[in-house]
Amino acid sequence: MVRNRTQFHSEIPDAIATNIQILNCSTHIENSKIFVVEDEYFTRQGICGLLEDEGWGVEGFDSCERFLEAYRQGPGSCVVLDMHFPGMSGMELLGRIGAMTDSPPVIVVSGSSEISEAVQSIQGGAADFIEKPVARDKLIASVRRALGRSVHSKKASTSRNEALEHIANLTSRQRQIMTLVLAGQPSKNIAADLGISQRTVENHRASIMRKTGANSLPALARLVSCSDCTLIP
């Protein structure tokens, strides 16, 4: 069957091949399988075709229920998951996948730009959160990282220690502000709640990103989730 990828590729800029060939073959796992769970036909077909072009085995599903019916656990796999479905939600499926033994990493893709959804996804166990329209280079890089995580899960304790070190660099005020930011609170509200100026909040936010090395709020949420650190505002 010929894939109709016109709509999908109209949303995705051309990738620069030299920028995405950054990992060696150890993360481009032979016989890897990627499961795409997306109810929108053209988006699903486009993502499947894009990943197949990279040499991965791909299987698409239009609902969470059909994925669960067909999924069989195995090494070297990951799931690309939308959040919004008529039936079982992506968040519920994320929870079910997380409860599996040797669960595959999940990359969440969503049309929502809400910080709370990104944070909820990461805290729910997602390996990454990508906003739609999906950029091709971001998706490929994320899948490569996810497959690497699937194979090298024993490195998790090292990642946790590194995350804890980053969090430890923050002051108590910065940890407090970080908690509120990840809860989806805007700087104006944080300033009012803490009795400080909005500029001070923005300065703290910049310091938090610099000290943790996070380049986005989803990345910061991943760091906190990986550290298993309890943050109290």
PDB file of C-alpha atoms in Angstrom:
ATOM      1  CA  MET A   1       0.000   0.000   0.000  1.00  0.00           C
ATOM      2  CA  VAL A   2       1.361   3.414  -0.941  1.00  0.00           C
ATOM      3  CA  ARG A   3       1.721   5.718   2.055  1.00  0.00           C
ATOM      4  CA  ASN A   4       0.219   9.177   1.907  1.00  0.00           C
ATOM      5  CA  ARG A   5       2.738  11.329   3.765  1.00  0.00           C
ATOM      6  CA  THR A   6       1.969  14.683   2.166  1.00  0.00           C
ATOM      7  CA  GLN A   7       0.335  16.218   5.218  1.00  0.00           C
ATOM      8  CA  PHE A   8       2.906  14.894   7.647  1.00  0.00           C
ATOM      9  CA  HIS A   9       5.939  16.015   5.668  1.00  0.00           C
ATOM     10  CA  SER A  10       4.449  19.448   5.121  1.00  0.00           C
ATOM     11  CA  GLU A  11       4.850  19.883   8.890  1.00  0.00           C
ATOM     12  CA  ILE A  12       8.393  18.515   9.137  1.00  0.00           C
ATOM     13  CA  PRO A  13      11.468  20.390   7.910  1.00  0.00           C
ATOM     14  CA  ASP A  14      14.141  18.520   5.971  1.00  0.00           C
ATOM     15  CA  ALA A  15      16.603  16.957   8.378  1.00  0.00           C
ATOM     16  CA  ILE A  16      20.315  17.475   8.047  1.00  0.00           C
ATOM     17  CA  ALA A  17      21.677  13.966   7.709  1.00  0.00           C
ATOM     18  CA  THR A  18      25.069  14.730   9.178  1.00  0.00           C
ATOM     19  CA  ASN A  19      23.459  16.037  12.352  1.00  0.00           C
ATOM     20  CA  ILE A  20      21.397  12.926  13.016  1.00  0.00           C
ATOM     21  CA  GLN A  21      24.127  10.382  12.324  1.00  0.00           C
ATOM     22  CA  ILE A  22      25.613  11.191  15.720  1.00  0.00           C
ATOM     23  CA  LEU A  23      25.388   7.807  17.355  1.00  0.00           C
ATOM     24  CA  ASN A  24      27.108   4.635  16.248  1.00  0.00           C
ATOM     25  CA  CYS A  25      25.440   1.371  15.334  1.00  0.00           C
ATOM     26  CA  SER A  26      25.185   0.315  18.988  1.00  0.00           C
ATOM     27  CA  THR A  27      22.066   2.470  19.318  1.00  0.00           C
ATOM     28  CA  HIS A  28      20.715   1.627  15.856  1.00  0.00           C
ATOM     29  CA  ILE A  29      19.878  -1.821  17.124  1.00  0.00           C
ATOM     30  CA  GLU A  30      19.506  -4.583  14.617  1.00  0.00           C
ATOM     31  CA  ASN A  31      15.970  -5.969  14.575  1.00  0.00           C
ATOM     32  CA  SER A  32      14.672  -3.025  16.609  1.00  0.00           C
ATOM     33  CA  LYS A  33      10.903  -2.629  16.661  1.00  0.00           C
ATOM     34  CA  ILE A  34       9.106   0.681  17.088  1.00  0.00           C
ATOM     35  CA  PHE A  35       5.390   0.814  17.869  1.00  0.00           C
ATOM     36  CA  VAL A  36       3.542   3.950  16.792  1.00  0.00           C
ATOM     37  CA  VAL A  37       0.239   4.522  18.627  1.00  0.00           C
ATOM     38  CA  GLU A  38      -1.546   7.435  16.936  1.00  0.00           C
ATOM     39  CA  ASP A  39      -5.200   7.720  15.949  1.00  0.00           C
ATOM     40  CA  GLU A  40      -4.752  10.353  13.222  1.00  0.00           C
ATOM     41  CA  TYR A  41      -4.202   8.367   9.996  1.00  0.00           C
ATOM     42  CA  PHE A  42      -1.879  10.638   8.041  1.00  0.00           C
ATOM     43  CA  THR A  43       0.261  11.452  11.068  1.00  0.00           C
ATOM     44  CA  ARG A  44       0.564   7.763  11.953  1.00  0.00           C
ATOM     45  CA  GLN A  45       1.465   6.790   8.398  1.00  0.00           C
ATOM     46  CA  GLY A  46       3.953   9.623   8.154  1.00  0.00           C
ATOM     47  CA  ILE A  47       5.733   8.717  11.386  1.00  0.00           C
ATOM     48  CA  CYS A  48       5.798   5.031  10.439  1.00  0.00           C
ATOM     49  CA  GLY A  49       7.244   5.793   7.017  1.00  0.00           C
ATOM     50  CA  LEU A  50       9.843   8.139   8.432  1.00  0.00           C
ATOM     51  CA  LEU A  51      11.075   5.557  10.916  1.00  0.00           C
ATOM     52  CA  GLU A  52      11.031   2.783   8.318  1.00  0.00           C
ATOM     53  CA  ASP A  53      13.233   4.971   6.119  1.00  0.00           C
ATOM     54  CA  GLU A  54      15.802   4.849   8.934  1.00  0.00           C
ATOM     55  CA  GLY A  55      15.828   1.053   8.752  1.00  0.00           C
ATOM     56  CA  TRP A  56      13.741   0.251  11.818  1.00  0.00           C
ATOM     57  CA  GLY A  57      10.892  -2.236  11.958  1.00  0.00           C
ATOM     58  CA  VAL A  58       7.690  -0.313  12.619  1.00  0.00           C
ATOM     59  CA  GLU A  59       4.120  -1.231  13.487  1.00  0.00           C
ATOM     60  CA  GLY A  60       1.297   1.282  13.748  1.00  0.00           C
ATOM     61  CA  PHE A  61      -1.879   1.235  15.847  1.00  0.00           C
ATOM     62  CA  ASP A  62      -4.852   3.607  15.838  1.00  0.00           C
ATOM     63  CA  SER A  63      -5.825   2.999  19.479  1.00  0.00           C
ATOM     64  CA  CYS A  64      -4.268   2.094  22.807  1.00  0.00           C
ATOM     65  CA  GLU A  65      -6.505  -0.954  23.079  1.00  0.00           C
ATOM     66  CA  ARG A  66      -5.288  -2.422  19.769  1.00  0.00           C
ATOM     67  CA  PHE A  67      -1.689  -1.860  20.792  1.00  0.00           C
ATOM     68  CA  LEU A  68      -2.196  -3.759  24.045  1.00  0.00           C
ATOM     69  CA  GLU A  69      -3.892  -6.619  22.206  1.00  0.00           C
ATOM     70  CA  ALA A  70      -1.001  -7.035  19.778  1.00  0.00           C
ATOM     71  CA  TYR A  71       2.065  -6.056  21.837  1.00  0.00           C
ATOM     72  CA  ARG A  72       4.537  -8.748  22.789  1.00  0.00           C
ATOM     73  CA  GLN A  73       7.487  -7.744  24.927  1.00  0.00           C
ATOM     74  CA  GLY A  74      10.961  -8.070  23.485  1.00  0.00           C
ATOM     75  CA  PRO A  75      14.383  -6.415  23.592  1.00  0.00           C
ATOM     76  CA  GLY A  76      15.260  -3.397  21.490  1.00  0.00           C
ATOM     77  CA  SER A  77      11.826  -1.820  21.187  1.00  0.00           C
ATOM     78  CA  CYS A  78      10.186   1.498  21.980  1.00  0.00           C
ATOM     79  CA  VAL A  79       6.775   3.144  21.693  1.00  0.00           C
ATOM     80  CA  VAL A  80       5.879   6.462  20.053  1.00  0.00           C
ATOM     81  CA  LEU A  81       2.621   7.457  21.732  1.00  0.00           C
ATOM     82  CA  ASP A  82       0.057  10.188  21.193  1.00  0.00           C
ATOM     83  CA  MET A  83      -1.824  11.366  24.301  1.00  0.00           C
ATOM     84  CA  HIS A  84      -5.366  11.907  23.049  1.00  0.00           C
ATOM     85  CA  PHE A  85      -7.674   9.090  21.936  1.00  0.00           C
ATOM     86  CA  PRO A  86     -11.443   8.528  21.930  1.00  0.00           C
ATOM     87  CA  GLY A  87     -11.094   5.473  24.186  1.00  0.00           C
ATOM     88  CA  MET A  88      -8.216   4.668  26.511  1.00  0.00           C
ATOM     89  CA  SER A  89      -6.001   7.724  26.888  1.00  0.00           C
ATOM     90  CA  GLY A  90      -2.306   7.837  26.146  1.00  0.00           C
ATOM     91  CA  MET A  91      -1.620   8.627  29.802  1.00  0.00           C
ATOM     92  CA  GLU A  92      -3.422   5.451  30.890  1.00  0.00           C
ATOM     93  CA  LEU A  93      -1.471   3.404  28.363  1.00  0.00           C
ATOM     94  CA  LEU A  94       1.752   5.006  29.582  1.00  0.00           C
ATOM     95  CA  GLY A  95       0.915   3.782  33.075  1.00  0.00           C
ATOM     96  CA  ARG A  96       0.155   0.268  31.852  1.00  0.00           C
ATOM     97  CA  ILE A  97       3.419   0.105  29.911  1.00  0.00           C
ATOM     98  CA  GLY A  98       5.309   1.293  32.983  1.00  0.00           C
ATOM     99  CA  ALA A  99       3.834  -1.568  35.013  1.00  0.00           C
ATOM    100  CA  MET A 100       5.210  -4.147  32.574  1.00  0.00           C
ATOM    101  CA  THR A 101       8.343  -6.137  33.338  1.00  0.00           C
ATOM    102  CA  ASP A 102      11.191  -4.739  31.218  1.00  0.00           C
ATOM    103  CA  SER A 103       8.848  -2.096  29.862  1.00  0.00           C
ATOM    104  CA  PRO A 104       9.872  -0.402  26.585  1.00  0.00           C
ATOM    105  CA  PRO A 105      10.729   3.300  26.655  1.00  0.00           C
ATOM    106  CA  VAL A 106       7.895   5.576  25.525  1.00  0.00           C
ATOM    107  CA  ILE A 107       8.208   8.774  23.495  1.00  0.00           C
ATOM    108  CA  VAL A 108       5.129  10.955  23.887  1.00  0.00           C
ATOM    109  CA  VAL A 109       4.064  13.160  20.961  1.00  0.00           C
ATOM    110  CA  SER A 110       1.285  15.653  21.530  1.00  0.00           C
ATOM    111  CA  GLY A 111      -0.364  18.629  19.911  1.00  0.00           C
ATOM    112  CA  SER A 112      -0.695  20.259  23.331  1.00  0.00           C
ATOM    113  CA  SER A 113       1.853  22.878  24.358  1.00  0.00           C
ATOM    114  CA  GLU A 114       0.713  22.770  27.994  1.00  0.00           C
ATOM    115  CA  ILE A 115       3.662  22.475  30.357  1.00  0.00           C
ATOM    116  CA  SER A 116       1.534  20.383  32.712  1.00  0.00           C
ATOM    117  CA  GLU A 117       0.999  17.673  30.075  1.00  0.00           C
ATOM    118  CA  ALA A 118       4.725  17.477  29.332  1.00  0.00           C
ATOM    119  CA  VAL A 119       5.570  17.252  33.026  1.00  0.00           C
ATOM    120  CA  GLN A 120       2.817  14.692  33.672  1.00  0.00           C
ATOM    121  CA  SER A 121       4.092  12.552  30.802  1.00  0.00           C
ATOM    122  CA  ILE A 122       7.702  12.613  31.990  1.00  0.00           C
ATOM    123  CA  GLN A 123       6.727  11.962  35.595  1.00  0.00           C
ATOM    124  CA  GLY A 124       4.521   9.141  34.324  1.00  0.00           C
ATOM    125  CA  GLY A 125       7.607   7.440  32.900  1.00  0.00           C
ATOM    126  CA  ALA A 126       7.935   8.787  29.341  1.00  0.00           C
ATOM    127  CA  ALA A 127      11.479   8.891  27.990  1.00  0.00           C
ATOM    128  CA  ASP A 128      10.742  12.074  26.041  1.00  0.00           C
ATOM    129  CA  PHE A 129       7.987  14.530  25.136  1.00  0.00           C
ATOM    130  CA  ILE A 130       7.821  16.049  21.642  1.00  0.00           C
ATOM    131  CA  GLU A 131       5.311  18.677  20.573  1.00  0.00           C
ATOM    132  CA  LYS A 132       3.480  18.397  17.265  1.00  0.00           C
ATOM    133  CA  PRO A 133       4.159  19.164  14.506  1.00  0.00           C
ATOM    134  CA  VAL A 134       6.924  16.605  14.974  1.00  0.00           C
ATOM    135  CA  ALA A 135      10.330  17.699  13.711  1.00  0.00           C
ATOM    136  CA  ARG A 136      12.008  14.827  11.895  1.00  0.00           C
ATOM    137  CA  ASP A 137      15.473  15.262  13.411  1.00  0.00           C
ATOM    138  CA  LYS A 138      14.055  15.507  16.945  1.00  0.00           C
ATOM    139  CA  LEU A 139      12.023  12.331  16.510  1.00  0.00           C
ATOM    140  CA  ILE A 140      14.908  10.311  15.086  1.00  0.00           C
ATOM    141  CA  ALA A 141      17.317  11.494  17.778  1.00  0.00           C
ATOM    142  CA  SER A 142      14.757  10.705  20.476  1.00  0.00           C
ATOM    143  CA  VAL A 143      14.136   7.199  19.109  1.00  0.00           C
ATOM    144  CA  ARG A 144      17.874   6.536  19.003  1.00  0.00           C
ATOM    145  CA  ARG A 145      18.199   7.589  22.631  1.00  0.00           C
ATOM    146  CA  ALA A 146      15.180   5.481  23.601  1.00  0.00           C
ATOM    147  CA  LEU A 147      16.567   2.383  21.885  1.00  0.00           C
ATOM    148  CA  GLY A 148      19.891   2.981  23.587  1.00  0.00           C
ATOM    149  CA  ARG A 149      18.062   3.190  26.918  1.00  0.00           C
ATOM    150  CA  SER A 150      16.199  -0.021  26.124  1.00  0.00           C
ATOM    151  CA  VAL A 151      19.484  -1.871  25.598  1.00  0.00           C
ATOM    152  CA  HIS A 152      21.534  -0.153  28.289  1.00  0.00           C
ATOM    153  CA  SER A 153      18.988   0.086  31.099  1.00  0.00           C
ATOM    154  CA  LYS A 154      21.645  -0.918  33.610  1.00  0.00           C
ATOM    155  CA  LYS A 155      22.992   2.607  33.354  1.00  0.00           C
ATOM    156  CA  ALA A 156      19.885   3.927  35.105  1.00  0.00           C
ATOM    157  CA  SER A 157      21.528   4.116  38.524  1.00  0.00           C
ATOM    158  CA  THR A 158      24.380   6.180  37.071  1.00  0.00           C
ATOM    159  CA  SER A 159      21.880   8.549  35.467  1.00  0.00           C
ATOM    160  CA  ARG A 160      20.066   8.911  38.793  1.00  0.00           C
ATOM    161  CA  ASN A 161      23.298   9.846  40.588  1.00  0.00           C
ATOM    162  CA  GLU A 162      24.115  12.413  37.921  1.00  0.00           C
ATOM    163  CA  ALA A 163      20.610  13.891  38.186  1.00  0.00           C
ATOM    164  CA  LEU A 164      20.921  14.113  41.966  1.00  0.00           C
ATOM    165  CA  GLU A 165      24.203  15.982  41.581  1.00  0.00           C
ATOM    166  CA  HIS A 166      22.537  18.544  39.312  1.00  0.00           C
ATOM    167  CA  ILE A 167      19.640  19.014  41.738  1.00  0.00           C
ATOM    168  CA  ALA A 168      22.044  19.343  44.664  1.00  0.00           C
ATOM    169  CA  ASN A 169      23.565  22.427  43.003  1.00  0.00           C
ATOM    170  CA  LEU A 170      20.325  24.342  43.489  1.00  0.00           C
ATOM    171  CA  THR A 171      19.550  26.544  46.453  1.00  0.00           C
ATOM    172  CA  SER A 172      16.444  25.832  48.538  1.00  0.00           C
ATOM    173  CA  ARG A 173      14.689  28.799  46.906  1.00  0.00           C
ATOM    174  CA  GLN A 174      15.563  27.527  43.428  1.00  0.00           C
ATOM    175  CA  ARG A 175      14.245  24.070  44.297  1.00  0.00           C
ATOM    176  CA  GLN A 176      11.062  25.683  45.532  1.00  0.00           C
ATOM    177  CA  ILE A 177      10.641  27.690  42.337  1.00  0.00           C
ATOM    178  CA  MET A 178      11.504  24.680  40.174  1.00  0.00           C
ATOM    179  CA  THR A 179       8.715  22.690  41.835  1.00  0.00           C
ATOM    180  CA  LEU A 180       6.194  25.432  41.098  1.00  0.00           C
ATOM    181  CA  VAL A 181       7.410  25.815  37.514  1.00  0.00           C
ATOM    182  CA  LEU A 182       7.058  22.077  36.883  1.00  0.00           C
ATOM    183  CA  ALA A 183       3.559  22.256  38.363  1.00  0.00           C
ATOM    184  CA  GLY A 184       2.705  24.604  35.501  1.00  0.00           C
ATOM    185  CA  GLN A 185       2.687  27.856  37.484  1.00  0.00           C
ATOM    186  CA  PRO A 186       3.596  31.007  35.498  1.00  0.00           C
ATOM    187  CA  SER A 187       6.287  33.322  36.876  1.00  0.00           C
ATOM    188  CA  LYS A 188       3.737  36.002  37.763  1.00  0.00           C
ATOM    189  CA  ASN A 189       1.819  33.622  40.036  1.00  0.00           C
ATOM    190  CA  ILE A 190       5.006  32.238  41.587  1.00  0.00           C
ATOM    191  CA  ALA A 191       6.158  35.761  42.408  1.00  0.00           C
ATOM    192  CA  ALA A 192       2.843  36.575  44.083  1.00  0.00           C
ATOM    193  CA  ASP A 193       2.810  33.311  46.079  1.00  0.00           C
ATOM    194  CA  LEU A 194       6.384  33.759  47.327  1.00  0.00           C
ATOM    195  CA  GLY A 195       6.229  37.511  47.860  1.00  0.00           C
ATOM    196  CA  ILE A 196       9.085  38.311  45.479  1.00  0.00           C
ATOM    197  CA  SER A 197       9.318  40.179  42.181  1.00  0.00           C
ATOM    198  CA  GLN A 198       8.644  38.521  38.835  1.00  0.00           C
ATOM    199  CA  ARG A 199      12.134  39.528  37.698  1.00  0.00           C
ATOM    200  CA  THR A 200      13.611  37.631  40.652  1.00  0.00           C
ATOM    201  CA  VAL A 201      11.615  34.562  39.667  1.00  0.00           C
ATOM    202  CA  GLU A 202      12.841  34.818  36.080  1.00  0.00           C
ATOM    203  CA  ASN A 203      16.439  35.138  37.289  1.00  0.00           C
ATOM    204  CA  HIS A 204      16.027  32.036  39.436  1.00  0.00           C
ATOM    205  CA  ARG A 205      14.497  30.142  36.502  1.00  0.00           C
ATOM    206  CA  ALA A 206      17.498  31.023  34.329  1.00  0.00           C
ATOM    207  CA  SER A 207      19.875  29.874  37.082  1.00  0.00           C
ATOM    208  CA  ILE A 208      17.961  26.614  37.468  1.00  0.00           C
ATOM    209  CA  MET A 209      18.281  25.832  33.759  1.00  0.00           C
ATOM    210  CA  ARG A 210      21.975  26.745  33.768  1.00  0.00           C
ATOM    211  CA  LYS A 211      22.876  24.744  36.880  1.00  0.00           C
ATOM    212  CA  THR A 212      20.957  21.634  35.836  1.00  0.00           C
ATOM    213  CA  GLY A 213      22.052  21.793  32.202  1.00  0.00           C
ATOM    214  CA  ALA A 214      18.437  21.422  31.065  1.00  0.00           C
ATOM    215  CA  ASN A 215      17.619  23.184  27.787  1.00  0.00           C
ATOM    216  CA  SER A 216      13.832  22.924  28.116  1.00  0.00           C
ATOM    217  CA  LEU A 217      11.133  22.337  30.731  1.00  0.00           C
ATOM    218  CA  PRO A 218      10.505  18.731  29.564  1.00  0.00           C
ATOM    219  CA  ALA A 219      14.262  18.111  29.941  1.00  0.00           C
ATOM    220  CA  LEU A 220      14.123  19.577  33.452  1.00  0.00           C
ATOM    221  CA  ALA A 221      11.145  17.351  34.277  1.00  0.00           C
ATOM    222  CA  ARG A 222      13.095  14.300  33.029  1.00  0.00           C
ATOM    223  CA  LEU A 223      16.012  15.277  35.261  1.00  0.00           C
ATOM    224  CA  VAL A 224      13.814  15.556  38.358  1.00  0.00           C
ATOM    225  CA  SER A 225      11.997  12.323  37.523  1.00  0.00           C
ATOM    226  CA  CYS A 226      15.301  10.486  37.030  1.00  0.00           C
ATOM    227  CA  SER A 227      16.624  11.753  40.370  1.00  0.00           C
ATOM    228  CA  ASP A 228      13.579  10.399  42.278  1.00  0.00           C
ATOM    229  CA  CYS A 229      13.919  13.591  44.255  1.00  0.00           C
ATOM    230  CA  THR A 230      10.988  14.860  46.319  1.00  0.00           C
ATOM    231  CA  LEU A 231      10.624  18.603  45.890  1.00  0.00           C
ATOM    232  CA  ILE A 232       8.584  20.509  48.456  1.00  0.00           C
ATOM    233  CA  PRO A 233       7.446  24.030  47.528  1.00  0.00           C
TER     234      PRO A 233
END
